[in-house]
Coordinates of C-alpha atoms in Angstrom, one line a residue:
M1 CA -16.0 23.9 6.0
A2 CA -13.3 22.0 7.8
D3 CA -9.7 22.9 7.1
Y4 CA -8.4 20.2 4.7
K5 CA -5.2 21.9 3.8
G6 CA -2.3 19.4 4.2
I7 CA -4.7 16.8 5.9
L8 CA -2.9 13.9 4.1
L9 CA 0.8 13.4 4.0
G10 CA 2.7 10.8 2.1
M11 CA 6.4 9.8 2.3
G12 CA 8.1 7.5 -0.1
N13 CA 10.3 6.9 -3.1
P14 CA 9.5 9.2 -6.1
L15 CA 10.3 7.3 -9.2
L16 CA 9.9 8.0 -12.9
D17 CA 8.1 5.0 -14.5
I18 CA 9.6 3.8 -17.7
S19 CA 6.7 1.8 -19.1
A20 CA 6.5 -0.4 -22.1
V21 CA 4.5 -3.4 -23.4
V22 CA 7.1 -6.1 -23.7
D23 CA 7.0 -9.8 -24.4
Q24 CA 7.5 -13.0 -22.4
D25 CA 11.0 -13.5 -23.8
F26 CA 12.0 -10.2 -22.4
L27 CA 10.7 -11.2 -18.9
T28 CA 12.5 -14.5 -19.2
K29 CA 15.8 -12.9 -20.3
Y30 CA 15.9 -10.6 -17.2
D31 CA 14.4 -13.2 -14.8
I32 CA 11.2 -11.1 -14.2
K33 CA 8.0 -12.6 -12.8
A34 CA 4.7 -11.3 -13.9
N35 CA 2.8 -9.1 -11.4
N36 CA 5.9 -8.7 -9.1
A37 CA 7.8 -5.8 -7.8
I38 CA 11.5 -6.0 -7.1
L39 CA 14.6 -3.8 -6.7
S40 CA 17.0 -3.9 -9.7
E41 CA 20.3 -5.8 -9.5
D42 CA 23.3 -5.7 -11.8
K43 CA 21.7 -8.2 -14.2
H44 CA 18.9 -5.7 -14.9
L45 CA 21.2 -2.7 -15.8
P46 CA 21.1 -3.2 -19.6
M47 CA 17.3 -3.7 -19.5
Y48 CA 16.4 0.0 -19.3
D49 CA 18.2 0.9 -22.6
E50 CA 17.0 -2.3 -24.3
M51 CA 13.4 -1.3 -23.4
S52 CA 13.7 2.1 -24.9
S53 CA 15.4 0.9 -28.1
K54 CA 13.1 -2.1 -28.6
Y55 CA 9.7 -1.1 -27.4
K56 CA 7.5 2.0 -27.4
V57 CA 8.3 3.5 -24.0
E58 CA 6.3 6.0 -22.0
Y59 CA 7.7 8.1 -19.1
I60 CA 5.2 8.6 -16.3
A61 CA 5.6 10.0 -12.8
G62 CA 5.4 7.1 -10.4
G63 CA 6.5 5.7 -7.1
A64 CA 3.9 3.9 -5.0
T65 CA 3.2 6.5 -2.3
Q66 CA 3.4 9.4 -4.7
N67 CA 0.8 7.6 -7.0
S68 CA -1.6 7.2 -4.0
I69 CA -1.2 10.8 -2.9
R70 CA -1.7 12.1 -6.4
V71 CA -4.9 10.0 -6.8
A72 CA -6.2 11.1 -3.4
Q73 CA -5.6 14.7 -4.4
W74 CA -7.4 14.1 -7.7
M75 CA -10.4 12.4 -5.9
L76 CA -10.6 15.2 -3.3
Q77 CA -10.5 18.1 -5.7
I78 CA -9.5 20.4 -2.7
P79 CA -6.4 22.4 -3.5
G80 CA -3.4 21.6 -1.2
A81 CA -5.2 18.9 0.7
T82 CA -2.2 16.6 0.2
S83 CA 1.6 16.8 0.6
Y84 CA 4.5 14.5 -0.1
M85 CA 8.2 14.1 0.7
G86 CA 10.9 12.0 -0.9
S87 CA 14.2 12.3 -2.6
I88 CA 14.9 13.1 -6.3
G89 CA 18.1 14.0 -8.3
K90 CA 19.0 17.3 -9.7
D91 CA 18.3 16.4 -13.4
K92 CA 15.7 16.5 -16.1
Y93 CA 13.7 13.5 -14.6
G94 CA 13.6 15.4 -11.3
E95 CA 12.4 18.6 -13.0
E96 CA 9.7 16.5 -14.8
M97 CA 8.7 15.0 -11.4
I98 CA 8.4 18.5 -9.8
K99 CA 6.3 19.8 -12.7
N100 CA 4.0 16.7 -12.7
S101 CA 3.4 16.8 -8.9
K102 CA 2.6 20.5 -8.9
S103 CA 0.2 20.2 -11.8
A104 CA -1.5 17.3 -9.8
G105 CA -2.0 19.8 -7.0
V106 CA 0.2 18.0 -4.4
N107 CA 2.4 20.1 -2.1
V108 CA 5.7 18.4 -2.6
H109 CA 8.8 19.0 -0.5
Y110 CA 11.5 16.9 -2.3
Y111 CA 15.0 16.5 -1.0
E112 CA 17.2 17.1 -4.0
D113 CA 20.2 14.9 -3.9
E114 CA 23.4 16.2 -5.5
T115 CA 25.1 12.9 -6.1
A116 CA 22.5 10.5 -7.6
P117 CA 20.1 10.6 -10.6
T118 CA 16.4 10.6 -10.0
G119 CA 15.1 7.0 -9.4
T120 CA 13.4 5.1 -12.2
C121 CA 11.1 2.1 -12.3
A122 CA 10.9 -0.2 -15.3
V123 CA 7.3 -1.2 -15.8
C124 CA 7.1 -4.3 -18.0
V125 CA 3.6 -5.0 -19.2
V126 CA 2.6 -8.4 -20.7
G127 CA -1.1 -9.2 -21.2
G128 CA -2.1 -6.1 -19.2
E129 CA -0.3 -7.4 -16.1
R130 CA 2.6 -5.3 -14.9
S131 CA 6.0 -6.2 -13.3
L132 CA 8.1 -3.5 -11.6
I133 CA 11.9 -3.3 -11.4
A134 CA 12.9 -0.2 -9.4
N135 CA 16.3 1.4 -9.6
L136 CA 16.0 3.7 -6.6
S137 CA 19.1 5.9 -7.1
A138 CA 18.3 9.3 -5.6
A139 CA 15.2 8.0 -3.9
N140 CA 17.5 5.8 -1.8
C141 CA 19.3 8.9 -0.4
Y142 CA 16.4 10.3 1.7
K143 CA 17.7 11.2 5.2
V144 CA 15.8 11.8 8.4
E145 CA 17.7 15.2 8.7
H146 CA 15.5 16.4 5.8
L147 CA 12.4 15.4 7.6
K148 CA 13.5 17.2 10.7
R149 CA 13.9 20.6 8.9
P150 CA 11.2 22.9 10.3
E151 CA 9.6 23.6 6.9
N152 CA 9.3 19.8 6.3
W153 CA 8.3 18.8 9.8
A154 CA 5.5 21.4 9.5
L155 CA 3.9 19.1 7.0
V156 CA 3.9 16.3 9.5
E157 CA 2.4 18.6 12.2
K158 CA -0.3 19.8 9.8
A159 CA -1.3 16.3 8.6
K160 CA -4.0 14.3 10.3
Y161 CA -3.6 11.2 8.2
I162 CA -0.2 9.8 7.1
Y163 CA 0.5 7.2 4.4
I164 CA 3.8 5.5 3.7
A165 CA 4.2 2.5 1.3
G166 CA 6.3 -0.4 2.6
F167 CA 8.9 0.4 -0.1
F168 CA 10.1 3.3 2.1
L169 CA 11.2 0.8 4.7
T170 CA 14.2 0.0 2.6
V171 CA 15.3 3.6 2.5
S172 CA 14.6 5.4 5.8
P173 CA 13.1 3.4 8.6
D174 CA 14.3 6.2 11.0
S175 CA 12.0 8.6 9.2
I176 CA 9.1 6.2 9.4
Q177 CA 9.7 5.6 13.2
L178 CA 9.8 9.4 13.8
V179 CA 6.5 10.0 12.0
A180 CA 4.9 6.9 13.5
E181 CA 5.7 8.0 17.1
H182 CA 4.4 11.5 16.4
A183 CA 1.2 10.0 15.1
V184 CA 0.6 7.9 18.2
K185 CA 1.4 10.9 20.5
T186 CA -1.1 13.1 18.7
N187 CA -3.8 10.5 17.9
K188 CA -3.3 10.8 14.1
V189 CA -4.1 8.0 11.7
F190 CA -1.0 6.2 10.5
T191 CA -1.3 4.0 7.4
M192 CA 1.1 1.7 5.6
N193 CA 1.2 -0.8 2.8
L194 CA 2.8 -4.3 2.7
S195 CA 3.8 -3.2 -0.9
A196 CA 5.6 -6.3 -2.2
P197 CA 6.5 -9.9 -1.3
F198 CA 10.2 -8.9 -1.0
I199 CA 9.4 -6.3 1.7
C200 CA 7.6 -8.9 3.8
E201 CA 10.4 -11.4 3.3
F202 CA 13.7 -9.4 3.4
F203 CA 12.7 -6.4 5.4
K204 CA 10.6 -8.3 8.0
D205 CA 12.4 -6.7 11.0
V206 CA 11.9 -3.1 10.0
Q207 CA 8.3 -3.9 8.9
E208 CA 7.6 -5.5 12.3
K209 CA 9.0 -2.5 14.1
A210 CA 6.7 -0.2 12.2
L211 CA 3.5 -2.3 12.4
P212 CA 2.5 -1.6 16.0
Y213 CA 1.9 2.1 14.9
V214 CA -0.1 1.2 11.8
D215 CA -3.9 1.9 12.0
Y216 CA -4.7 0.8 8.4
V217 CA -2.6 -1.9 6.7
F218 CA -3.1 -2.1 2.9
G219 CA -1.9 -4.9 0.7
N220 CA -2.8 -7.4 -2.0
E221 CA -3.5 -11.1 -1.8
T222 CA 0.1 -12.2 -2.8
E223 CA 1.7 -9.9 -0.2
A224 CA -0.8 -11.1 2.4
R225 CA 0.1 -14.7 1.7
T226 CA 3.8 -14.0 1.8
F227 CA 3.4 -12.2 5.1
S228 CA 1.5 -15.2 6.5
K229 CA 4.3 -17.6 5.3
V230 CA 7.1 -15.5 6.7
H231 CA 5.3 -15.3 10.1
G232 CA 4.7 -19.1 10.1
W233 CA 0.9 -18.8 10.2
E234 CA 0.4 -21.7 7.9
T235 CA -2.7 -20.3 6.2
D236 CA -3.2 -19.1 2.6
N237 CA -6.7 -17.9 3.4
V238 CA -6.7 -14.1 2.8
E239 CA -9.6 -13.5 5.2
E240 CA -7.9 -15.3 8.0
I241 CA -4.6 -13.5 7.3
A242 CA -6.3 -10.1 7.3
I243 CA -7.8 -10.8 10.7
K244 CA -4.5 -12.0 12.1
I245 CA -2.7 -8.8 10.8
S246 CA -5.4 -6.7 12.4
R247 CA -4.8 -8.4 15.7
L248 CA -1.0 -7.9 15.8
P249 CA 0.1 -5.8 18.8
K250 CA -0.7 -2.1 18.7
A251 CA 1.3 0.8 20.1
S252 CA -1.9 2.7 21.0
G253 CA -5.5 1.8 21.6
T254 CA -6.9 5.0 20.1
H255 CA -7.6 3.4 16.8
K256 CA -8.2 -0.3 16.2
R257 CA -6.2 -1.7 13.4
I258 CA -8.1 -2.3 10.1
T259 CA -6.6 -4.5 7.4
V260 CA -7.6 -3.9 3.8
I261 CA -6.5 -6.5 1.2
T262 CA -7.3 -6.2 -2.5
Q263 CA -7.4 -9.3 -4.8
G264 CA -7.4 -8.0 -8.3
A265 CA -10.9 -8.8 -9.8
D266 CA -11.9 -10.6 -6.6
P267 CA -13.6 -8.8 -3.7
V268 CA -11.7 -6.5 -1.4
V269 CA -11.3 -8.0 2.1
V270 CA -11.6 -5.7 5.1
A271 CA -10.8 -7.1 8.6
Q272 CA -11.7 -5.2 11.8
D273 CA -12.8 -6.3 15.3
G274 CA -12.1 -9.9 14.4
K275 CA -14.7 -9.8 11.6
V276 CA -14.3 -9.7 7.8
T277 CA -16.4 -7.8 5.3
T278 CA -15.9 -8.3 1.6
Y279 CA -16.7 -5.8 -1.1
P280 CA -17.0 -6.7 -4.8
V281 CA -14.9 -4.6 -7.2
I282 CA -16.2 -3.0 -10.4
L283 CA -15.6 -5.7 -13.1
L284 CA -13.9 -4.6 -16.3
P285 CA -14.2 -6.4 -19.6
K286 CA -10.7 -7.7 -20.6
E287 CA -10.6 -5.6 -23.7
K288 CA -10.8 -2.4 -21.7
L289 CA -7.8 -3.3 -19.5
V290 CA -4.7 -1.3 -20.5
D291 CA -2.4 -2.2 -17.7
T292 CA -2.5 -2.8 -13.9
N293 CA 0.3 -0.4 -13.2
G294 CA -0.8 1.8 -10.3
A295 CA -4.0 -0.1 -9.6
G296 CA -3.2 -0.9 -6.0
D297 CA -1.8 2.6 -5.4
A298 CA -4.9 4.1 -6.9
F299 CA -7.1 2.0 -4.7
V300 CA -5.3 3.3 -1.6
G301 CA -5.5 6.9 -3.0
G302 CA -9.3 6.6 -3.5
F303 CA -9.7 5.0 -0.1
L304 CA -7.7 7.7 1.7
S305 CA -9.6 10.4 -0.1
R306 CA -12.8 9.4 1.7
L307 CA -11.1 8.4 4.9
V308 CA -9.9 11.9 5.4
L309 CA -13.4 13.1 4.9
E310 CA -14.4 10.7 7.7
K311 CA -16.7 8.6 5.5
P312 CA -17.6 5.1 6.5
I313 CA -15.4 2.2 5.4
A314 CA -17.8 1.0 2.7
E315 CA -17.6 4.4 1.1
C316 CA -13.8 4.4 1.3
V317 CA -13.7 1.0 -0.4
R318 CA -16.1 2.2 -3.1
A319 CA -13.9 5.2 -3.8
G320 CA -10.8 3.0 -3.9
C321 CA -12.5 0.6 -6.4
Y322 CA -13.6 3.6 -8.5
A323 CA -10.1 5.0 -8.7
S324 CA -8.4 1.7 -9.5
N325 CA -11.0 1.0 -12.2
V326 CA -10.1 4.4 -13.8
I327 CA -6.4 3.7 -13.6
I328 CA -6.4 0.2 -15.2
Q329 CA -8.1 1.6 -18.3
R330 CA -5.1 4.0 -18.8
S331 CA -1.4 3.6 -19.1
G332 CA 0.4 3.9 -15.7
C333 CA -1.0 5.8 -12.8
T334 CA -2.8 8.6 -14.8
Y335 CA -6.3 9.9 -14.7
P336 CA -8.7 12.2 -16.6
E337 CA -9.0 15.9 -15.5
K338 CA -11.9 15.3 -13.0
P339 CA -13.2 12.3 -11.2
D340 CA -16.8 11.2 -11.9
F341 CA -17.4 9.8 -8.5
N342 CA -20.5 10.7 -6.5

């Protein structure tokens, strides 16, 4: 049996999801678009209290990368196969996060910030579609110094696969660069996500600096189209965009870049070697949809769980589709005790 301990490492923004089914008026009031993900501004500050007073609110451990790592761990069912780093506050939300991650079997090395509360993310659900408004707080305090501590860098050394959502580009591009350069030097597989239209638009420079190191680029159709627009490609065709992303310059020739774009209920697009393959997803009757929160994260988690086992791409996609199908039938990024995936 190969040694899978710590084979997959994630770094990102650990956030506590504050999730509620709201209504269109609420979205309009706070200028929230369906199916989007943004960082909170001053106008959103009263929203968190209003949500908990007006609607039935659930608190669920979240944060895009952390979701993917937890799902990969669940899919793998190999103790300690995954680890994760990010920054939380010293408060009850932070304690909740530690408890949740440990019970998920992820080896977490959180940086505990003394000054800021644990980050939260408002998850506003209307008609099963989610919109995310993140208040990063402590998650925004992650420092490259924490990463360089021997006990944390050891996780980087141990990992063979690394995943970082694009959201972390707003927090610690230095940490991303350090890990990316290490991955190239040691022939490890480095993976990232486009994560949100605002990352592609407003964090284009740091995203472009990281991309040469990325072996697998994940994203959804909206993010892919935004990426295309920002780069002046003048195409909305997701398959074309996926190929173009896979052909962007690469820091190392060891691994060819593969682009994986999900499109909700439409087929998953995979581009490699200038060719596109599409894979249908498992269709779900509308009445079984609870919410799409964590669907993309779960897809990545499922995909990575088979990638680290060196399975073919078709199998990785199948695992991703299975995981996201499970997650959209539940509230937030949660799952039953054991996967039923063969």
